[in-house]
Amino acid sequence: MNKLAGIDIGNDSIKLVLDGSKEPLVIPNIIAPGYERHILQEEDSPWKALDVTIYSPSLTQRNQRYFVGQLALEHEDNMELEDSDNKAVSDQSLIVALTALAYQGLMSYASGAAHGNTDEVEYVLGTGLPVRTYAKFHHQFEQRLVGEHEVTFHSTPQLRNRKIKVTIRKVAVSIEGAAAIFHLATHDSLLVRDEEIYNGCIGVCEIGALTTDFPVIQRMAIDNHFSHGEQIGIATYLDAIIRDIEDAYGYVFQSRAKLVQRIKNRQFTIQLIGEGQVDIRAVVDQHFRRAAARMIEMIRKRWRKYPDIQCFYVIGGGASALKPYIQDAAGALRLRFAEESEFLNMYGYLKVAKSRMSQTANV
C-alpha cells in the first residue's frame, strides 16, 4: 500500500510528514563521506546516526556511503548547499530525501512489506520548488524522484545493516509558498477553512536558506506575471555571522545548521579556549537586522507592483528566525505570520498530493 507523504526538500533541512501523522521528521540537509566508524558509545536515537549507502539511478554516484544529517553536522568534510546549487538536480538533496523516506518507512514498518533481506516501502509524494526554478525544472525534478531506489543503513542504531527499497510511484510538484497558503486555507479534509485566504489575493514572502520566494496567489491560483523569486536567503547572513565570530574570537562553527541550533535554543554564549566565554548575541542581531531590512525592502517592492494584494504572509524557516527583526523593520507596514512557519510548505505539499490523487481517482 502506498504511503502518502509531503516532503519539503529545503536547502537547510528535509522535512517529511506522512498522511495521518502530526509528527514531522526533520533532517539537516548536510552530508559527509561515509566510512567504518570507530564507535565508543552508540547514539541513543537512529536519527542521530544516519549512516547509509544509497543506490539510485538518479544519482551521479550510485552506490556511495554517506553520513547524513545530524551525524554529518560537525564533520570536518561535511557539505551544505550553496547559492549556486539547484535542489531540482542536486545529488545531495536527493541523498538526504531518500534517507528520510527510507528511515520513515522503516520506523512505520508495520504496514510495509519484506522480500528476503530487503524491506520495501512505496510512496506517493507531494513536494515543491522555488518560483524561479519551477517552470524549467519541475518535470526533471519529478522524474528524478519517481522510480526505485535502495538505501542500506550501516552503523545506525536499531537499523544496523537494514536495507530498504524505496519506490516512489507518483510525485505532485507545486510552488514553495503557494503550498503553504493552500495549507492555511484548508482543513485536512481539503474543505475550505479560511474564506479570506482561499478566495482572496494573497502575497507571500517565503524565506528559505538560499532563496526567498514571492508568489502571488489569486483565489488559490498562481499569478504567472507577478510571482517572483530572489536568489538570496537567510544562509547569506548566517555565513556572515560565522565569519565574524571566527575572525573575532577564533571559534569555528562547522556548519550553518550548528549555528541555527544555537539560535533556536537561544544559546548565544560560546566557549573559548582557556575557559573563557563570550556572548555572540550582538553579532547575530547585527546581521539579522540587515536581513530583515532587505526582506522589508523586497516586500514593499512587490506590493507596489501589485497593489491589489490584500495581505502579505511572511513564512518559512527564515521567517521564524527573523520575525522580531522583521516586525521592527516593518514599522507601520502590516504583515502576517503563522505558527510552525517552517512546516507550512510540507503540510501544503501533503494536501496538494492528496488533492491531485483524489482528482485522478474521480476521473
Coordinates of C-alpha atoms in Angstrom, one line a residue:
M1 CA 0.0 0.0 0.0
N2 CA 1.3 3.4 -1.0
K3 CA 2.2 5.9 1.8
L4 CA 1.0 9.4 1.1
A5 CA 3.6 12.0 2.2
G6 CA 4.6 15.6 2.0
I7 CA 8.3 16.3 1.8
D8 CA 9.9 19.8 1.8
I9 CA 13.3 19.4 0.3
G10 CA 14.7 22.5 1.8
N11 CA 18.3 23.8 1.4
D12 CA 18.8 23.8 5.1
S13 CA 16.8 20.7 6.1
I14 CA 14.5 18.0 4.7
K15 CA 11.1 18.0 6.4
L16 CA 8.8 14.9 5.9
V17 CA 5.3 14.1 7.2
L18 CA 3.1 11.0 6.4
D19 CA -0.6 11.4 5.9
G20 CA -2.3 10.9 9.2
S21 CA 0.7 11.8 11.3
K22 CA 1.3 15.1 13.1
E23 CA 5.0 14.4 13.9
P24 CA 7.2 15.6 11.1
L25 CA 10.7 14.2 10.5
V26 CA 13.4 16.9 10.2
I27 CA 16.9 16.0 8.9
P28 CA 19.5 18.7 8.3
N29 CA 20.4 18.8 4.6
I30 CA 24.1 18.0 5.2
I31 CA 26.1 15.1 4.1
A32 CA 29.7 13.9 4.6
P33 CA 31.7 11.0 3.1
G34 CA 30.9 7.8 5.0
Y35 CA 33.3 5.1 6.3
E36 CA 33.5 2.5 9.0
R37 CA 33.1 4.4 12.3
H38 CA 35.0 3.9 15.5
I39 CA 32.1 3.9 17.9
L40 CA 32.9 4.5 21.6
Q41 CA 29.2 4.8 22.6
E42 CA 26.2 4.2 20.4
E43 CA 23.9 7.1 19.8
D44 CA 20.6 7.0 21.7
S45 CA 18.5 7.5 18.5
P46 CA 18.8 6.2 15.0
W47 CA 18.1 9.8 13.8
K48 CA 21.4 10.9 15.3
A49 CA 23.5 8.4 13.3
L50 CA 22.2 8.1 9.8
D51 CA 25.0 6.2 8.1
V52 CA 23.8 5.0 4.7
T53 CA 24.8 3.6 1.3
I54 CA 22.4 4.8 -1.4
Y55 CA 21.8 3.2 -4.8
S56 CA 19.6 5.3 -7.2
P57 CA 19.6 5.6 -10.9
S58 CA 19.1 9.3 -10.5
L59 CA 22.4 9.9 -8.7
T60 CA 25.7 10.6 -10.4
Q61 CA 27.5 8.2 -8.0
R62 CA 25.0 5.4 -7.5
N63 CA 26.4 3.3 -4.7
Q64 CA 28.2 5.5 -2.3
R65 CA 28.3 5.7 1.5
Y66 CA 27.3 8.9 3.4
F67 CA 26.9 10.3 6.8
V68 CA 23.6 12.2 6.7
G69 CA 22.0 15.0 8.8
Q70 CA 22.9 15.1 12.4
L71 CA 25.9 12.7 12.0
A72 CA 27.4 15.0 9.4
L73 CA 26.7 18.2 11.3
E74 CA 30.1 18.6 12.9
H75 CA 32.1 16.5 10.4
E76 CA 35.1 18.4 9.1
D77 CA 34.3 17.3 5.5
N78 CA 30.6 18.0 5.6
M79 CA 28.8 19.6 2.7
E80 CA 26.0 22.2 2.8
L81 CA 24.2 23.5 -0.2
E82 CA 25.4 26.8 -1.7
D83 CA 23.8 29.7 -3.6
S84 CA 24.7 28.1 -7.0
D85 CA 23.0 24.7 -6.1
N86 CA 19.6 23.8 -7.6
K87 CA 17.7 21.4 -5.5
A88 CA 15.9 20.0 -8.5
V89 CA 19.1 18.5 -9.8
S90 CA 21.2 18.3 -6.6
D91 CA 22.5 14.9 -5.7
Q92 CA 22.9 16.0 -2.1
S93 CA 19.3 16.9 -1.7
L94 CA 18.2 13.6 -3.2
I95 CA 20.5 11.7 -0.9
V96 CA 19.0 13.3 2.2
A97 CA 15.5 13.0 0.9
L98 CA 15.9 9.3 0.1
T99 CA 17.4 8.7 3.5
A100 CA 14.5 10.5 5.2
L101 CA 12.0 8.4 3.2
A102 CA 13.8 5.1 4.0
Y103 CA 14.1 6.0 7.6
Q104 CA 10.4 6.9 7.9
G105 CA 9.5 3.8 6.0
L106 CA 11.4 1.6 8.5
M107 CA 10.1 3.5 11.5
S108 CA 6.5 2.9 10.4
Y109 CA 7.3 -0.5 9.1
A110 CA 4.2 -2.3 10.3
S111 CA 2.4 -1.6 7.0
G112 CA 5.5 -2.3 4.8
A113 CA 6.5 -5.4 3.0
A114 CA 9.6 -7.5 3.1
H115 CA 11.2 -9.8 0.5
G116 CA 14.2 -11.8 1.6
N117 CA 16.6 -9.4 3.4
T118 CA 15.2 -6.3 1.9
D119 CA 12.3 -4.3 3.3
E120 CA 10.1 -2.3 0.9
V121 CA 8.1 0.9 1.1
E122 CA 6.1 2.7 -1.6
Y123 CA 5.2 6.4 -1.6
V124 CA 3.1 9.0 -3.4
L125 CA 4.7 12.3 -2.7
G126 CA 3.9 16.0 -2.6
T127 CA 6.9 18.3 -2.8
G128 CA 7.8 21.7 -4.3
L129 CA 10.4 24.0 -5.9
P130 CA 11.1 27.8 -5.7
V131 CA 9.3 30.1 -8.1
R132 CA 12.4 30.7 -10.3
T133 CA 13.2 27.1 -10.9
Y134 CA 9.6 25.6 -11.0
A135 CA 8.8 26.2 -14.7
K136 CA 12.1 24.9 -16.1
F137 CA 12.8 22.1 -13.7
H138 CA 9.7 20.6 -12.2
H139 CA 9.4 17.8 -14.7
Q140 CA 13.0 16.9 -14.3
F141 CA 12.6 17.0 -10.5
E142 CA 9.6 14.7 -10.7
Q143 CA 11.5 12.2 -12.9
R144 CA 14.5 12.1 -10.6
L145 CA 12.2 11.2 -7.7
V146 CA 9.9 8.7 -9.4
G147 CA 11.2 5.1 -9.5
E148 CA 13.0 2.6 -7.4
H149 CA 15.9 3.5 -5.0
E150 CA 17.7 1.4 -2.4
V151 CA 19.0 2.6 1.0
T152 CA 21.2 0.4 3.3
F153 CA 21.8 1.5 6.9
H154 CA 25.2 0.7 8.4
S155 CA 26.1 1.7 12.0
T156 CA 22.7 3.4 12.6
P157 CA 21.3 2.2 16.0
Q158 CA 18.2 -0.1 15.7
L159 CA 18.6 -0.1 11.9
R160 CA 22.1 -1.6 11.6
N161 CA 22.5 -3.5 8.3
R162 CA 18.9 -2.9 7.3
K163 CA 18.2 -2.5 3.6
I164 CA 15.1 -0.9 2.2
K165 CA 13.8 -0.4 -1.3
V166 CA 12.1 2.9 -1.6
T167 CA 9.6 3.0 -4.5
I168 CA 8.1 6.4 -5.4
R169 CA 5.1 5.9 -7.6
K170 CA 3.9 9.4 -8.2
V171 CA 5.0 13.0 -7.3
A172 CA 3.0 16.2 -7.2
V173 CA 5.3 19.2 -7.5
S174 CA 4.0 22.6 -6.5
I175 CA 5.5 26.0 -5.8
E176 CA 7.1 27.0 -2.5
G177 CA 5.0 29.5 -0.6
A178 CA 1.8 28.7 -2.6
A179 CA 1.6 25.3 -1.0
A180 CA 1.9 26.9 2.4
I181 CA -1.1 29.2 1.7
F182 CA -3.1 26.2 0.5
H183 CA -2.4 24.6 3.9
L184 CA -3.5 27.7 5.8
A185 CA -6.7 28.0 3.7
T186 CA -7.9 24.4 4.0
H187 CA -8.7 21.7 6.6
D188 CA -7.0 18.3 6.4
S189 CA -10.2 17.1 4.6
L190 CA -9.3 19.8 1.9
L191 CA -12.6 21.7 2.7
V192 CA -12.2 25.5 3.0
R193 CA -11.1 26.7 6.4
D194 CA -10.4 30.4 5.7
E195 CA -12.5 32.0 3.1
E196 CA -10.4 35.2 3.0
I197 CA -7.3 33.3 2.1
Y198 CA -9.0 30.8 -0.2
N199 CA -10.8 33.5 -2.3
G200 CA -8.5 36.4 -1.8
C201 CA -5.4 37.9 -3.4
I202 CA -2.6 37.0 -1.2
G203 CA 1.1 38.0 -1.3
V204 CA 3.7 35.7 0.2
C205 CA 7.3 36.2 1.3
E206 CA 8.7 32.7 1.8
I207 CA 12.2 33.0 3.3
G208 CA 14.3 29.9 2.8
A209 CA 18.0 29.2 3.3
L210 CA 19.2 30.1 -0.2
T211 CA 16.1 31.6 -1.8
T212 CA 13.2 33.9 -1.0
D213 CA 10.0 33.4 -3.0
F214 CA 7.2 35.9 -3.6
P215 CA 4.3 34.1 -5.2
V216 CA 1.1 36.0 -5.6
I217 CA -2.0 33.8 -5.2
Q218 CA -5.4 34.8 -6.5
R219 CA -8.2 32.5 -5.5
M220 CA -5.7 29.7 -5.0
A221 CA -4.2 30.2 -8.5
I222 CA -0.6 31.4 -9.1
D223 CA -0.2 34.7 -10.8
N224 CA 2.3 33.9 -13.6
H225 CA 3.2 37.6 -14.2
F226 CA 3.7 39.0 -10.7
S227 CA 5.1 35.9 -8.9
H228 CA 8.8 36.2 -8.4
G229 CA 11.8 34.8 -6.6
E230 CA 15.1 36.1 -5.3
Q231 CA 18.3 34.1 -5.1
I232 CA 19.0 35.2 -1.6
G233 CA 18.0 33.6 1.7
I234 CA 19.0 33.6 5.4
A235 CA 22.1 31.5 4.7
T236 CA 23.9 34.6 3.4
Y237 CA 23.5 36.2 6.8
L238 CA 24.3 33.0 8.7
D239 CA 27.6 32.7 6.8
A240 CA 28.4 36.3 7.6
I241 CA 27.8 35.6 11.3
I242 CA 30.0 32.5 11.2
R243 CA 32.8 34.5 9.5
D244 CA 32.6 37.4 12.0
I245 CA 32.6 35.1 15.0
E246 CA 35.6 33.2 13.7
D247 CA 37.5 36.5 12.9
A248 CA 36.8 38.0 16.3
Y249 CA 37.0 35.0 18.6
G250 CA 38.6 32.1 16.7
Y251 CA 35.5 30.0 17.3
V252 CA 34.5 27.9 14.3
F253 CA 31.0 26.7 13.6
Q254 CA 31.4 23.5 11.4
S255 CA 28.1 24.2 9.7
R256 CA 25.2 26.7 9.4
A257 CA 23.0 24.1 11.0
K258 CA 25.1 24.1 14.1
L259 CA 24.7 27.9 14.4
V260 CA 20.9 27.7 13.7
Q261 CA 20.5 25.1 16.5
R262 CA 22.1 27.6 19.0
I263 CA 20.0 30.5 17.8
K264 CA 16.8 28.4 18.0
N265 CA 17.7 27.4 21.6
R266 CA 18.8 30.9 22.4
Q267 CA 22.2 29.7 23.4
F268 CA 24.3 32.8 22.5
T269 CA 27.3 32.0 24.8
I270 CA 30.2 30.3 23.1
Q271 CA 33.1 28.6 24.9
L272 CA 36.6 29.9 24.2
I273 CA 40.0 28.2 24.7
G274 CA 41.2 28.8 28.3
E275 CA 37.8 28.6 30.0
G276 CA 36.7 32.0 28.6
Q277 CA 33.2 32.7 27.3
V278 CA 31.7 35.3 25.1
D279 CA 28.1 36.3 24.1
I280 CA 27.5 36.4 20.4
R281 CA 24.0 37.9 20.5
A282 CA 25.2 41.3 19.3
V283 CA 26.8 39.7 16.2
V284 CA 23.5 37.8 15.4
D285 CA 21.4 40.9 16.0
Q286 CA 23.5 43.0 13.6
H287 CA 23.2 40.6 10.7
F288 CA 19.6 39.7 11.3
R289 CA 18.6 43.3 11.3
R290 CA 20.3 43.7 7.9
A291 CA 18.4 40.6 6.7
A292 CA 15.1 42.0 8.0
A293 CA 15.7 45.4 6.3
R294 CA 16.4 43.6 3.0
M295 CA 13.2 41.5 3.3
I296 CA 11.0 44.5 4.0
E297 CA 12.5 46.3 1.1
M298 CA 11.7 43.4 -1.2
I299 CA 8.1 43.1 0.2
R300 CA 7.4 46.8 -0.3
K301 CA 8.7 46.5 -3.9
R302 CA 6.4 43.5 -4.7
W303 CA 3.4 45.1 -3.0
R304 CA 3.8 48.4 -5.0
K305 CA 3.9 46.4 -8.3
Y306 CA 0.7 44.6 -7.4
P307 CA -1.4 46.9 -5.1
D308 CA -4.4 44.5 -5.4
I309 CA -2.7 42.2 -2.8
Q310 CA -5.0 42.2 0.2
C311 CA -2.5 40.9 2.8
F312 CA 1.1 39.7 2.9
Y313 CA 2.2 36.5 4.7
V314 CA 5.8 36.1 5.8
I315 CA 6.6 32.4 6.2
G316 CA 9.3 29.8 6.0
G317 CA 12.2 28.8 8.3
G318 CA 13.8 32.2 7.7
A319 CA 10.6 33.9 8.8
S320 CA 10.7 32.0 12.1
A321 CA 14.2 33.2 12.8
L322 CA 13.7 36.8 11.6
K323 CA 10.2 37.5 12.9
P324 CA 11.0 40.0 15.7
Y325 CA 13.6 41.8 13.4
I326 CA 11.1 42.0 10.5
Q327 CA 8.4 43.3 12.8
D328 CA 10.7 46.1 14.0
A329 CA 11.8 46.9 10.4
A330 CA 8.2 46.9 9.1
G331 CA 7.1 49.9 11.0
A332 CA 3.5 50.7 10.0
L333 CA 3.5 48.0 7.3
R334 CA 1.2 45.3 8.5
L335 CA 2.4 41.7 7.8
R336 CA 1.0 38.3 8.8
F337 CA 3.0 35.5 10.3
A338 CA 1.9 31.9 11.1
E339 CA 2.6 29.3 13.7
E340 CA 5.0 26.5 12.8
S341 CA 6.1 28.6 9.8
E342 CA 8.9 26.3 8.7
F343 CA 6.4 23.3 8.3
L344 CA 3.7 25.1 6.3
N345 CA 5.1 24.1 2.9
M346 CA 5.5 20.5 4.0
Y347 CA 1.9 20.2 5.1
G348 CA 0.7 22.1 2.0
Y349 CA 2.6 19.6 -0.2
L350 CA 0.8 16.7 1.5
K351 CA -2.5 18.4 0.8
V352 CA -1.7 19.1 -2.8
A353 CA -0.7 15.5 -3.3
K354 CA -3.9 14.4 -1.6
S355 CA -6.0 16.7 -3.8
R356 CA -4.3 15.6 -7.0
M357 CA -4.7 11.9 -6.1
S358 CA -8.4 12.4 -5.4
Q359 CA -8.9 14.2 -8.7
T360 CA -7.2 11.3 -10.5
A361 CA -9.4 8.8 -8.7
N362 CA -12.5 10.7 -9.8
V363 CA -11.6 10.9 -13.5

